[in-house]
Short mmCIF file of C-alpha atoms in Angstrom, two decimals:
data_model
loop_
_atom_site.label_atom_id
_atom_site.label_comp_id
_atom_site.label_asym_id
_atom_site.label_seq_id
_atom_site.Cartn_x
_atom_site.Cartn_y
_atom_site.Cartn_z
CA MET A 154 -42.39 1.32 5.10
CA ASN A 155 -40.04 4.31 5.59
CA PHE A 156 -36.76 4.01 5.51
CA VAL A 157 -35.56 6.62 7.47
CA GLU A 158 -37.61 5.48 10.02
CA GLU A 159 -36.77 1.95 9.48
CA LEU A 160 -33.20 2.99 10.26
CA ARG A 161 -34.19 4.76 13.39
CA TRP A 162 -35.69 2.12 15.43
CA ARG A 163 -32.86 -0.41 14.02
CA GLY A 164 -30.66 1.89 16.16
CA MET A 165 -29.20 2.36 12.65
CA LEU A 166 -29.09 5.85 11.84
CA HIS A 167 -26.67 8.60 12.63
CA ASP A 168 -26.68 11.47 10.86
CA ILE A 169 -29.09 12.79 8.07
CA MET A 170 -29.09 15.82 6.37
CA PRO A 171 -31.79 18.52 6.84
CA LYS A 172 -34.79 17.73 3.87
CA THR A 173 -33.73 14.04 2.82
CA GLU A 174 -36.38 12.45 4.80
CA GLU A 175 -38.98 14.82 3.06
CA GLU A 176 -37.20 14.11 0.04
CA LEU A 177 -37.63 10.30 0.38
CA ASN A 178 -41.54 10.34 1.07
CA LYS A 179 -42.06 11.97 -2.57
CA GLY A 180 -41.58 8.68 -3.99
CA ILE A 181 -38.77 6.35 -5.55
CA THR A 182 -35.54 7.94 -5.02
CA SER A 183 -31.96 6.55 -6.19
CA GLY A 184 -29.32 6.44 -3.26
CA TYR A 185 -26.02 4.72 -3.19
CA ILE A 186 -22.96 3.16 -0.80
CA GLY A 187 -19.60 2.56 -1.99
CA PHE A 188 -17.40 -0.57 -0.84
CA ASP A 189 -13.75 -0.35 -1.36
CA PRO A 190 -12.64 -3.46 -2.69
CA THR A 191 -9.09 -4.10 -0.25
CA ALA A 192 -9.45 -7.64 -0.69
CA ASP A 193 -11.44 -9.96 -2.68
CA SER A 194 -14.26 -10.22 0.15
CA LEU A 195 -16.32 -8.29 2.42
CA HIS A 196 -16.62 -9.20 6.19
CA VAL A 197 -19.26 -8.83 8.97
CA GLY A 198 -18.14 -5.29 9.09
CA HIS A 199 -19.59 -4.09 5.66
CA LEU A 200 -22.69 -5.76 6.58
CA THR A 201 -24.52 -2.74 8.36
CA GLN A 202 -23.84 -1.00 4.74
CA ILE A 203 -25.00 -3.92 2.83
CA MET A 204 -28.00 -3.64 5.27
CA THR A 205 -28.65 0.04 4.97
CA LEU A 206 -29.12 -0.78 1.05
CA THR A 207 -31.24 -3.59 1.40
CA HIS A 208 -33.50 -2.00 3.56
CA PHE A 209 -33.34 1.12 0.98
CA GLN A 210 -34.67 -0.97 -1.35
CA ARG A 211 -37.24 -2.59 0.73
CA ALA A 212 -38.72 0.37 1.49
CA GLY A 213 -39.23 1.25 -2.67
CA HIS A 214 -36.11 3.19 -3.32
CA LYS A 215 -33.47 2.32 -5.95
CA PRO A 216 -30.25 1.55 -4.41
CA PHE A 217 -26.77 1.36 -6.20
CA ALA A 218 -23.42 -0.37 -5.10
CA LEU A 219 -20.80 1.48 -6.02
CA VAL A 220 -17.60 -0.93 -5.93
CA GLY A 221 -14.54 1.69 -6.05
CA GLY A 222 -11.96 -0.01 -8.32
CA ALA A 223 -10.50 3.41 -8.90
CA THR A 224 -10.77 4.80 -5.30
CA GLY A 225 -9.47 1.31 -4.25
CA MET A 226 -6.32 2.46 -5.76
CA ILE A 227 -5.65 4.88 -3.44
CA GLY A 228 -7.45 4.12 0.46
CA ASP A 229 -9.80 6.35 2.37
CA PRO A 230 -7.71 8.26 5.11
CA SER A 231 -10.90 8.59 7.31
CA PHE A 232 -9.79 8.19 10.87
CA LYS A 233 -7.45 5.84 9.78
CA SER A 234 -3.68 6.13 11.25
CA GLN A 235 -1.90 5.29 8.56
CA GLU A 236 -2.07 4.75 4.28
CA ARG A 237 -3.48 2.13 2.92
CA ASN A 238 -1.00 -0.20 0.99
CA LEU A 239 -1.84 0.41 -2.82
CA LEU A 240 -3.12 -2.47 -5.23
CA ASP A 241 -2.17 -2.73 -8.66
CA GLU A 242 -4.94 -3.07 -11.03
CA GLN A 243 -5.18 -6.78 -11.53
CA THR A 244 -5.58 -7.91 -7.93
CA LEU A 245 -8.39 -4.76 -7.81
CA ASN A 246 -10.15 -6.16 -10.85
CA HIS A 247 -10.03 -9.61 -8.95
CA ASN A 248 -11.68 -8.20 -5.78
CA VAL A 249 -13.91 -6.19 -7.61
CA GLU A 250 -15.56 -9.22 -9.12
CA ARG A 251 -15.58 -11.53 -6.33
CA ILE A 252 -17.28 -8.56 -4.22
CA LYS A 253 -19.88 -8.25 -6.81
CA ALA A 254 -21.08 -11.41 -6.31
CA GLN A 255 -21.06 -11.12 -2.76
CA LEU A 256 -23.63 -8.15 -3.02
CA ALA A 257 -25.62 -9.76 -5.59
CA SER A 258 -27.10 -12.60 -3.00
CA PHE A 259 -28.26 -9.24 -0.58
CA LEU A 260 -30.22 -6.82 -3.10
CA ASP A 261 -32.62 -7.56 -6.04
CA PHE A 262 -31.35 -6.91 -9.49
CA ASN A 263 -34.27 -7.64 -11.08
CA SER A 264 -37.38 -5.89 -9.57
CA GLY A 265 -38.40 -3.15 -11.86
CA ALA A 266 -38.11 0.30 -11.03
CA ASN A 267 -36.41 -0.01 -7.64
CA SER A 268 -34.05 -2.89 -9.23
CA ALA A 269 -30.15 -2.54 -7.16
CA GLU A 270 -27.47 -1.64 -9.99
CA MET A 271 -23.93 -2.78 -9.28
CA VAL A 272 -21.05 0.13 -10.68
CA ASN A 273 -17.39 0.65 -10.76
CA ASN A 274 -15.93 3.82 -10.57
CA TYR A 275 -12.98 2.60 -12.67
CA ASP A 276 -15.44 3.08 -15.76
CA TRP A 277 -15.92 6.69 -15.36
CA PHE A 278 -11.67 7.41 -13.77
CA LYS A 279 -9.58 5.40 -16.41
CA ASN A 280 -9.66 7.85 -18.93
CA PHE A 281 -9.87 10.92 -16.85
CA SER A 282 -6.49 12.42 -16.90
CA PHE A 283 -4.79 14.23 -13.92
CA LEU A 284 -5.21 17.92 -15.95
CA ASP A 285 -8.70 17.22 -16.38
CA PHE A 286 -9.46 15.95 -13.55
CA ILE A 287 -7.66 19.08 -11.82
CA ARG A 288 -9.06 21.55 -14.23
CA ASP A 289 -12.62 20.25 -14.19
CA VAL A 290 -13.38 19.43 -10.76
CA GLY A 291 -10.20 20.31 -8.49
CA LYS A 292 -11.23 24.11 -9.02
CA HIS A 293 -14.70 23.75 -7.83
CA ILE A 294 -13.17 22.62 -3.90
CA THR A 295 -10.94 25.07 -1.84
CA VAL A 296 -7.96 23.40 0.33
CA ASN A 297 -9.56 25.11 3.18
CA TYR A 298 -13.10 23.33 3.08
CA MET A 299 -10.99 19.78 2.82
CA MET A 300 -8.16 20.77 5.62
CA ALA A 301 -11.87 21.35 7.81
CA LYS A 302 -12.94 18.14 8.01
CA ASP A 303 -11.97 16.05 11.28
CA SER A 304 -10.53 13.41 9.14
CA VAL A 305 -8.07 15.13 7.65
CA LYS A 306 -7.45 17.15 10.69
CA LYS A 307 -6.76 14.05 12.51
CA ARG A 308 -4.14 12.52 10.25
CA LEU A 309 -2.48 16.23 10.11
CA GLU A 310 -2.08 16.10 13.87
CA GLY A 311 -0.74 12.60 14.03
CA ASP A 312 2.88 11.53 13.44
CA SER A 313 2.08 9.48 10.24
CA GLY A 314 0.65 12.85 8.26
CA LEU A 315 -1.38 12.64 4.84
CA SER A 316 -0.31 12.02 1.66
CA PHE A 317 -1.01 14.46 -0.80
CA THR A 318 -2.84 11.27 -2.53
CA GLU A 319 -5.05 10.89 0.33
CA PHE A 320 -5.57 14.19 0.42
CA THR A 321 -7.29 14.17 -2.82
CA TYR A 322 -9.34 11.28 -2.41
CA GLN A 323 -12.39 12.95 -0.92
CA LEU A 324 -12.42 15.10 -4.34
CA LEU A 325 -12.61 11.67 -5.90
CA GLN A 326 -15.38 10.43 -3.60
CA GLY A 327 -17.28 13.83 -4.06
CA TYR A 328 -17.15 13.13 -7.63
CA ASP A 329 -18.36 9.64 -7.67
CA PHE A 330 -21.58 11.34 -6.01
CA TYR A 331 -21.31 13.80 -8.83
CA HIS A 332 -21.26 11.62 -11.57
CA LEU A 333 -24.11 9.26 -10.07
CA TRP A 334 -26.45 12.53 -9.61
CA LYS A 335 -25.86 14.04 -13.11
CA ASN A 336 -26.13 10.09 -14.93
CA GLU A 337 -27.84 7.86 -13.01
CA ASN A 338 -30.46 10.81 -10.99
CA CYS A 339 -28.91 9.63 -7.64
CA ILE A 340 -29.53 12.04 -4.91
CA LEU A 341 -28.50 10.32 -1.66
CA GLN A 342 -25.21 9.03 -0.78
CA MET A 343 -25.18 6.76 2.59
CA GLY A 344 -22.73 5.43 4.36
CA GLY A 345 -20.64 4.61 7.83
CA SER A 346 -20.45 7.88 10.40
CA ASP A 347 -17.02 8.16 9.33
CA GLN A 348 -18.20 9.15 6.00
CA TRP A 349 -19.85 11.69 6.71
CA GLY A 350 -17.12 14.52 5.32
CA ASN A 351 -16.68 12.76 2.43
CA ILE A 352 -20.34 12.54 1.49
CA VAL A 353 -20.61 16.27 2.41
CA THR A 354 -17.91 17.17 -0.09
CA GLY A 355 -19.67 15.48 -2.65
CA THR A 356 -23.36 17.22 -2.10
CA GLU A 357 -21.20 20.48 -2.31
CA MET A 358 -19.41 19.19 -5.67
CA ILE A 359 -23.06 19.01 -6.86
CA ARG A 360 -23.68 21.93 -5.90
CA ARG A 361 -21.16 23.67 -7.30
CA MET A 362 -20.62 21.83 -10.56
CA GLY A 363 -24.36 20.81 -11.61
CA GLY A 364 -26.41 23.61 -9.27
CA GLY A 365 -28.17 20.92 -8.13
CA SER A 366 -28.85 19.42 -4.73
CA ALA A 367 -28.29 16.06 -3.16
CA PHE A 368 -28.63 14.52 0.03
CA ALA A 369 -26.66 12.93 2.90
CA LEU A 370 -27.67 9.87 5.74
CA THR A 371 -24.92 8.03 7.32
CA THR A 372 -25.38 4.68 9.91
CA GLN A 373 -24.10 4.06 13.73
CA LEU A 374 -20.69 2.58 13.71
CA ILE A 375 -20.89 -0.36 14.97
CA LYS A 376 -19.15 -1.54 18.21
CA LYS A 377 -19.81 -4.07 20.99
CA ALA A 378 -20.98 -2.99 24.14
CA ASP A 379 -18.15 -3.39 26.24
CA GLY A 380 -16.49 -1.03 23.64
CA THR A 381 -14.30 -3.00 21.84
CA LYS A 382 -14.25 -3.51 18.21
CA PHE A 383 -17.10 -5.32 16.47
CA GLY A 384 -16.20 -7.73 13.33
CA LYS A 385 -13.06 -8.81 14.74
CA THR A 386 -11.85 -12.18 16.50
CA GLU A 387 -8.73 -13.86 17.75
CA SER A 388 -8.20 -15.35 14.22
CA GLY A 389 -9.26 -11.86 12.87
CA ALA A 390 -11.76 -10.37 10.39
CA VAL A 391 -15.14 -12.80 10.27
CA TRP A 392 -15.55 -13.03 6.19
CA LEU A 393 -18.71 -13.33 4.50
CA ASP A 394 -16.76 -15.77 2.08
CA PRO A 395 -17.08 -19.11 3.10
CA VAL A 396 -13.34 -20.35 2.14
CA ARG A 397 -12.19 -17.36 4.75
CA THR A 398 -14.80 -17.94 7.35
CA SER A 399 -16.61 -21.32 7.37
CA PRO A 400 -20.27 -21.13 7.81
CA TYR A 401 -19.41 -22.79 10.89
CA GLN A 402 -17.28 -20.30 12.42
CA PHE A 403 -19.47 -17.41 10.97
CA TYR A 404 -22.64 -19.05 12.78
CA GLN A 405 -20.74 -19.66 15.99
CA PHE A 406 -19.48 -15.48 15.98
CA TRP A 407 -23.62 -14.50 16.11
CA LEU A 408 -24.22 -17.42 18.57
CA ASN A 409 -21.15 -16.15 21.00
CA SER A 410 -22.37 -12.70 21.29
CA THR A 411 -23.28 -11.11 24.74
CA ASP A 412 -26.91 -10.74 25.43
CA ALA A 413 -26.47 -6.75 25.20
CA ASP A 414 -24.90 -7.25 21.76
CA ALA A 415 -27.41 -9.85 20.41
CA LYS A 416 -29.99 -7.02 21.26
CA SER A 417 -28.61 -4.63 19.14
CA TYR A 418 -27.00 -7.32 16.31
CA ILE A 419 -30.82 -8.49 15.73
CA ARG A 420 -32.26 -4.98 14.68
CA ILE A 421 -28.94 -3.83 12.78
CA PHE A 422 -28.45 -7.37 10.57
CA THR A 423 -31.63 -9.12 10.40
CA LEU A 424 -34.66 -8.93 8.39
CA LEU A 425 -37.33 -9.58 11.49
CA ASP A 426 -39.63 -6.79 11.85
CA ARG A 427 -40.14 -5.10 15.28
CA GLU A 428 -43.10 -7.06 16.53
CA THR A 429 -41.15 -10.75 16.22
CA ILE A 430 -37.89 -8.81 17.57
CA GLU A 431 -39.85 -7.31 20.44
CA ALA A 432 -41.32 -11.00 21.32
CA LEU A 433 -37.95 -12.92 21.17
CA ASP A 434 -36.70 -10.13 23.64
CA THR A 435 -38.89 -10.97 26.24
CA GLU A 436 -38.56 -14.42 25.41
CA HIS A 437 -34.84 -14.29 25.70
CA ASP A 438 -35.02 -11.83 29.17
CA ALA A 439 -37.65 -14.86 31.01
CA ALA A 440 -34.59 -17.18 30.30
CA PRO A 441 -31.33 -16.00 28.93
CA HIS A 442 -29.69 -19.28 29.74
CA LEU A 443 -31.76 -20.62 26.18
CA ARG A 444 -29.86 -18.32 24.03
CA VAL A 445 -33.02 -17.27 21.87
CA LEU A 446 -31.75 -13.84 20.76
CA GLN A 447 -28.19 -15.41 19.65
CA LYS A 448 -29.77 -18.33 17.79
CA ALA A 449 -32.09 -16.45 16.45
CA LEU A 450 -29.69 -13.98 15.11
CA ALA A 451 -27.29 -16.79 13.90
CA LYS A 452 -30.08 -18.24 11.99
CA ASP A 453 -31.06 -15.75 10.45
CA ILE A 454 -28.02 -14.08 9.32
CA THR A 455 -26.18 -17.58 8.45
CA ILE A 456 -29.13 -18.49 6.01
CA ARG A 457 -28.54 -15.20 4.25
CA VAL A 458 -25.06 -15.18 3.59
CA HIS A 459 -24.36 -18.92 3.22
CA GLY A 460 -27.95 -20.27 2.74
CA GLU A 461 -30.26 -22.72 4.34
CA ALA A 462 -27.98 -26.12 4.00
CA ALA A 463 -24.60 -24.39 5.45
CA TYR A 464 -27.05 -23.12 8.32
CA GLU A 465 -27.86 -27.17 8.82
CA LYS A 466 -24.54 -28.06 8.49
CA ALA A 467 -23.23 -25.30 10.86
CA ILE A 468 -26.14 -26.48 13.68
CA LYS A 469 -25.12 -30.58 12.97
CA SER A 470 -20.99 -29.31 13.42
CA SER A 471 -21.98 -27.71 16.67
CA ASP A 472 -24.16 -30.75 17.49
CA PHE A 473 -21.21 -32.96 16.81
CA LEU A 474 -18.92 -31.08 19.34
CA PHE A 475 -21.37 -30.51 22.12
CA GLY A 476 -24.19 -33.10 21.14
CA ASN A 477 -24.99 -36.56 19.55
CA VAL A 478 -23.72 -36.19 15.58
CA GLY A 479 -21.57 -39.25 15.22
CA ILE A 480 -18.08 -39.16 13.20
CA GLU A 481 -19.38 -39.73 10.04
CA PHE A 482 -20.93 -36.41 9.43
CA LEU A 483 -16.97 -35.14 8.85
CA ASN A 484 -17.41 -37.46 5.94
CA GLU A 485 -20.33 -34.53 4.70
CA LEU A 486 -17.50 -31.63 4.72
CA THR A 487 -14.83 -30.07 2.38
CA ASP A 488 -11.32 -29.52 4.39
CA ALA A 489 -11.75 -26.34 5.02
CA GLU A 490 -14.87 -26.80 6.83
CA VAL A 491 -13.63 -29.51 8.83
CA LYS A 492 -10.76 -27.23 10.01
CA GLY A 493 -13.57 -24.37 10.45
CA ILE A 494 -14.62 -26.70 13.22
CA PHE A 495 -11.63 -27.29 14.63
CA GLU A 496 -10.36 -23.72 14.84
CA GLY A 497 -8.45 -23.22 18.07
CA VAL A 498 -8.40 -26.88 18.49
CA PRO A 499 -4.87 -28.06 19.12
CA ASN A 500 -3.95 -29.58 15.61
CA PHE A 501 -0.99 -32.49 15.26
CA ASN A 502 0.26 -34.15 12.02
CA VAL A 503 1.14 -37.76 11.86
CA SER A 504 2.84 -39.58 9.11
CA VAL A 505 0.19 -41.56 6.69
CA THR A 506 3.03 -43.97 5.86
CA GLU A 507 3.63 -45.16 9.35
CA LEU A 508 -0.48 -44.89 10.54
CA ARG A 509 -0.86 -47.43 7.40
CA GLU A 510 1.16 -49.56 9.17
CA GLY A 511 -0.36 -49.49 12.27
CA ILE A 512 0.25 -47.07 15.45
CA ASN A 513 -1.27 -48.47 19.13
CA ALA A 514 -3.25 -45.54 20.84
CA THR A 515 -0.48 -44.78 23.35
CA GLU A 516 2.27 -44.13 20.62
CA LEU A 517 -0.66 -41.94 18.76
CA LEU A 518 -1.97 -40.12 21.79
CA ALA A 519 1.53 -39.44 23.39
CA GLY A 520 4.50 -40.46 20.77
CA LYS A 521 3.52 -39.16 17.26
CA THR A 522 1.41 -36.64 19.26
CA ALA A 523 1.02 -34.66 21.96
CA VAL A 524 -2.49 -35.23 23.04
CA PHE A 525 -1.00 -36.48 26.07
CA PRO A 526 2.64 -35.24 27.74
CA SER A 527 3.83 -38.59 28.95
CA LYS A 528 3.05 -42.28 27.40
CA GLY A 529 2.02 -42.97 31.40
CA GLU A 530 -0.79 -40.11 31.56
CA ALA A 531 -2.01 -41.31 28.09
CA LYS A 532 -2.22 -45.11 29.72
CA LYS A 533 -4.05 -44.12 32.64
CA MET A 534 -6.63 -42.19 31.36
CA ILE A 535 -7.82 -44.78 28.66
CA GLN A 536 -7.37 -47.29 30.97
CA GLY A 537 -10.44 -45.11 33.21
CA GLY A 538 -12.35 -44.86 29.98
CA GLY A 539 -11.85 -41.14 29.65
CA VAL A 540 -10.29 -41.46 25.81
CA ALA A 541 -11.70 -41.68 22.36
CA VAL A 542 -10.48 -41.51 18.89
CA ASN A 543 -13.83 -40.73 16.09
CA LYS A 544 -15.84 -40.45 19.00
CA ASN A 545 -15.46 -44.35 20.01
CA LYS A 546 -13.69 -44.87 23.26
CA ILE A 547 -10.40 -46.65 23.45
CA ALA A 548 -10.42 -49.93 25.14
CA THR A 549 -7.14 -50.53 26.07
CA PRO A 550 -3.65 -48.68 25.56
CA GLU A 551 -2.40 -51.07 22.69
CA ASP A 552 -5.80 -50.43 20.34
CA ILE A 553 -3.93 -50.37 17.03
CA PHE A 554 -4.84 -47.44 14.39
CA ASN A 555 -4.78 -47.10 10.96
CA ALA A 556 -5.02 -45.72 7.54
CA GLU A 557 -8.85 -47.22 7.48
CA ASN A 558 -9.99 -45.51 10.86
CA LEU A 559 -8.88 -41.74 8.63
CA ILE A 560 -11.95 -39.99 8.48
CA ASN A 561 -12.13 -38.28 4.89
CA GLY A 562 -9.15 -40.53 3.97
CA LYS A 563 -7.16 -37.72 6.80
CA TYR A 564 -8.16 -36.85 9.58
CA LEU A 565 -8.20 -38.81 13.68
CA VAL A 566 -10.43 -36.77 16.15
CA ALA A 567 -9.22 -37.31 19.80
CA GLN A 568 -11.01 -36.73 22.76
CA LYS A 569 -9.77 -36.23 26.66
CA GLY A 570 -12.53 -36.28 28.24
CA LYS A 571 -16.35 -34.83 26.79
CA LYS A 572 -15.25 -31.18 25.65
CA ASN A 573 -11.25 -31.61 24.85
CA TYR A 574 -10.69 -32.29 21.49
CA PHE A 575 -7.51 -32.73 19.50
CA LEU A 576 -7.46 -32.94 15.51
CA ILE A 577 -4.85 -35.45 14.16
CA ILE A 578 -3.82 -34.76 10.55
CA ALA A 579 -2.28 -37.90 8.54
CA GLU A 580 0.46 -35.88 5.82
#
């Protein structure tokens, strides 16, 4: 497998330094990508780089995942409008450990000569004094060189300016590359297209400090077909951590992709081969309403991030809302998973004490909660057979609900018609 060609046909390649492909074709090559630990989880915006490392390893090369325990304390200014909040060491260490665990599920750390390795730049920066750094490293890169970077120019022309702290970031990232080149024979740095300037600074530092050669490759920044930012929903980022974004929400994110986005995403975010993807394209184009591409995409990536069992739960969760899976399914789920299914659905709270005593249907749905705006409307729709609690139609407006009806000892699920859900939480 040719790594660069793989990125090309998948639509991932953006920039590549001359002679990089020839160097990769000589044999096993070590390369790295950096991840800033600004949160205790990666999100789908990081997946392009994770997949780049994955393809790199599958092509027989040795991937390094650098977690920026040191640079995360500063924040990369590249094409950002303002400075990041600085994180304390304890928070960063926690984030680093969580991210390490997530990356380990994508890369093979026990595959012989091309085993993946994880490194933390805090390990080589923690004892590096400021005076030593500016004397031994800073003297090799001129201010003119640093000022010429587009990412720096943009910030200097903006309203917020650029702090000295951020200005030094490209030196720190450049030194990361130099350190890995010198100590790990790492000759390639990869990243998103917004990282090109920082990566090239690293190759320049290797040339000036070590008299060596190194290479650079960047991938496309992923956007939706309509030009909006990829990886964001109304509720925020889509995280790889199942506590932050439940597997059901994660699955739905991919399933809800537009046709145009799904054609792109299935190439970028899955390991399906070209022949399989082209066959799926043909099948999808013949019957777009079946959403063949979206289902294949959502299945592949949900299984790789969360596992087969979580994928099956996500499917059953969808069937629960839109199919024939019974209410007992909710007993298999954690609180976070239940709330994940009903994200965006109106939530109401009732007193568990009152529920133990019993509340009639009309009072429950139009008195204790606002499922209906009035008791009269609630009675009318109940009498018409259009209201259910826990997927059982309410027979009369006077039906009584009590604590025995609670799912997981905590929830009631109300429905108006087939598609309008409401989650009632007993507290």
